[in-house]
Short mmCIF file of N, CA and C in Angstrom, two decimals:
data_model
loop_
_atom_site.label_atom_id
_atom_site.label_comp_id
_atom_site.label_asym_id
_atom_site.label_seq_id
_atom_site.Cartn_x
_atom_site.Cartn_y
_atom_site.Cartn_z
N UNK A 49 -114.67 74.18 -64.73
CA UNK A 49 -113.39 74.45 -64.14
C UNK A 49 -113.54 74.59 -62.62
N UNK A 50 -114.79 75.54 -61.96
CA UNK A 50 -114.92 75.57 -60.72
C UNK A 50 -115.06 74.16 -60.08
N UNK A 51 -115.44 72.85 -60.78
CA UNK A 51 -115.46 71.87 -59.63
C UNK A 51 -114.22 71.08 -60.40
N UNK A 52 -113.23 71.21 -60.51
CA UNK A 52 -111.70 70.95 -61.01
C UNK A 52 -111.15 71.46 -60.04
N UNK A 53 -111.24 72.48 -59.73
CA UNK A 53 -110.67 73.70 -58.87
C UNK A 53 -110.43 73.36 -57.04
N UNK A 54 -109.86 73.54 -56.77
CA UNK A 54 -109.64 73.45 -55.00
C UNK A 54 -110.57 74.51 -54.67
N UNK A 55 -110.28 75.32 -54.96
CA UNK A 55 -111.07 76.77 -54.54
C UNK A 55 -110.90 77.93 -55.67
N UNK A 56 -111.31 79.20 -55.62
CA UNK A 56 -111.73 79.80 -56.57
C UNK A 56 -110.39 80.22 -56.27
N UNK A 57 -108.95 80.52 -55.64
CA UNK A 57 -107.69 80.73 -55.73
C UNK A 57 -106.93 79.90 -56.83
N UNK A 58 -107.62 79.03 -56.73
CA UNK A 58 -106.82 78.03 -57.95
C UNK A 58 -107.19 77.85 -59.27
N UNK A 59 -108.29 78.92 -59.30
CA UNK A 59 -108.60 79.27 -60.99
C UNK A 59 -107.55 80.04 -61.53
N UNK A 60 -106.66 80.29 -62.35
CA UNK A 60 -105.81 81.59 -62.86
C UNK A 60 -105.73 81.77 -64.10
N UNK A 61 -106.03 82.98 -64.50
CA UNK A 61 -105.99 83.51 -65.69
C UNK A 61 -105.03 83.61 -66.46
N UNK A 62 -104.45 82.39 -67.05
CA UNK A 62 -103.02 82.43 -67.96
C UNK A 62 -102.55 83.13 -68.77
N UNK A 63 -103.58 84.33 -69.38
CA UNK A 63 -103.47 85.95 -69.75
C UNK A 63 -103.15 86.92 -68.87
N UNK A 64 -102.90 86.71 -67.75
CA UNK A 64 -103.16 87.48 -66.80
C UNK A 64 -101.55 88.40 -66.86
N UNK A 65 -101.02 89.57 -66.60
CA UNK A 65 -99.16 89.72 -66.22
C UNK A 65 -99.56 89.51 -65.10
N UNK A 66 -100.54 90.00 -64.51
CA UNK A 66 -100.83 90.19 -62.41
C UNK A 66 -100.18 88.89 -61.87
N UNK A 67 -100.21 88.17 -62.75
CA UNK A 67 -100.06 86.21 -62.13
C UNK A 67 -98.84 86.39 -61.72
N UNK A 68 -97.73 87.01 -61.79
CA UNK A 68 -96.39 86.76 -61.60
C UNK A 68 -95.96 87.96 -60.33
N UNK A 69 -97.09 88.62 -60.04
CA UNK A 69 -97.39 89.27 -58.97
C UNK A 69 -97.85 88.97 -57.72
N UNK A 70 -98.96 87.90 -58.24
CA UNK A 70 -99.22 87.81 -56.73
C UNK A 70 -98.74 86.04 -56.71
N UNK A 71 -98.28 85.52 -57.22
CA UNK A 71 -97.98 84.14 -56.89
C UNK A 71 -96.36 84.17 -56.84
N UNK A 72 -95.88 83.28 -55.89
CA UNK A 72 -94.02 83.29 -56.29
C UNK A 72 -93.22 82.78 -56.97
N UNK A 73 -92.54 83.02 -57.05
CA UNK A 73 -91.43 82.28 -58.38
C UNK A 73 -91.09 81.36 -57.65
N UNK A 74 -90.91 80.04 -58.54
CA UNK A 74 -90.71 78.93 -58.74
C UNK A 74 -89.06 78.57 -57.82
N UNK A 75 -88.57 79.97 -57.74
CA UNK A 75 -87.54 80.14 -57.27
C UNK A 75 -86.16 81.20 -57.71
N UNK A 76 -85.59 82.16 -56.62
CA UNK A 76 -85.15 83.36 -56.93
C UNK A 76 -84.65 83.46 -58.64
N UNK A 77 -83.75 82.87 -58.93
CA UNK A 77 -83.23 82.69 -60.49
C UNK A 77 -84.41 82.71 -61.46
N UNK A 78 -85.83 82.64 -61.17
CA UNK A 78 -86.82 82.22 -62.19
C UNK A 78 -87.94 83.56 -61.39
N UNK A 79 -87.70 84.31 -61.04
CA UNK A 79 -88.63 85.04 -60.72
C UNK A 79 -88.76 85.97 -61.66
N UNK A 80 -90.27 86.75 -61.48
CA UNK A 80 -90.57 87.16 -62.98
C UNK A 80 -90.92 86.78 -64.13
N UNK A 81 -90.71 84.95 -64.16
CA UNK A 81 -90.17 83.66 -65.07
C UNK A 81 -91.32 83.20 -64.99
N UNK A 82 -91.07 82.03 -63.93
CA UNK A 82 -92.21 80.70 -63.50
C UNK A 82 -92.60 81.16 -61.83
N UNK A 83 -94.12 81.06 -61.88
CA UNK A 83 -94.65 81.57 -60.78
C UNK A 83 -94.86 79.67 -60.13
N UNK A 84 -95.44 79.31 -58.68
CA UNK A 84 -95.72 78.78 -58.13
C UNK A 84 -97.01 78.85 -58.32
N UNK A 85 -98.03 77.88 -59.17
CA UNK A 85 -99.20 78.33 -58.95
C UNK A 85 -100.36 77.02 -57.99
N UNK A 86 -98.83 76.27 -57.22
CA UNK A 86 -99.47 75.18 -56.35
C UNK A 86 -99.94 75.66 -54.95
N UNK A 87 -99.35 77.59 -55.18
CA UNK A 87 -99.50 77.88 -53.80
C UNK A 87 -100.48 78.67 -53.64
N UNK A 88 -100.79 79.11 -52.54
CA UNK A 88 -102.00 80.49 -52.65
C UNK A 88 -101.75 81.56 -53.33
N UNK A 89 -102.36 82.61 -53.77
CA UNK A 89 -101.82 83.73 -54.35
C UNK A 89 -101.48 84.90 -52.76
N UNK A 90 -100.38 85.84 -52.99
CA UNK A 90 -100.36 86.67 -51.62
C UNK A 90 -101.19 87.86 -52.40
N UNK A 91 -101.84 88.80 -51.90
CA UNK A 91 -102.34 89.95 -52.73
C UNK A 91 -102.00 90.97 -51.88
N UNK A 92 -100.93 91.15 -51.98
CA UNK A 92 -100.21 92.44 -51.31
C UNK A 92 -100.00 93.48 -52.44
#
């Protein structure tokens, strides 16, 4: 998976709830929903 991968940001744990935390929704109506996982994660 690591040489699939762009970088170790673009591994994600599809078990994860955190995923919908630190990545953004797909868009306001779907947040919470479908995260963006084409983007970086923010870890705020």
């Amino acid at each position: 998976m690591e040489m699939l991968a762009e970088s170790q940001d673009h591994i994600i744990p599809g078990h994860d709830p955190l995923v919908m935390k630190y990545y953004p929704a797909a868009s306001k109506e779907l947040e919470g929903i479908v995260a963006r996982l084409d983007l970086s994660p923010t870890l705020t």
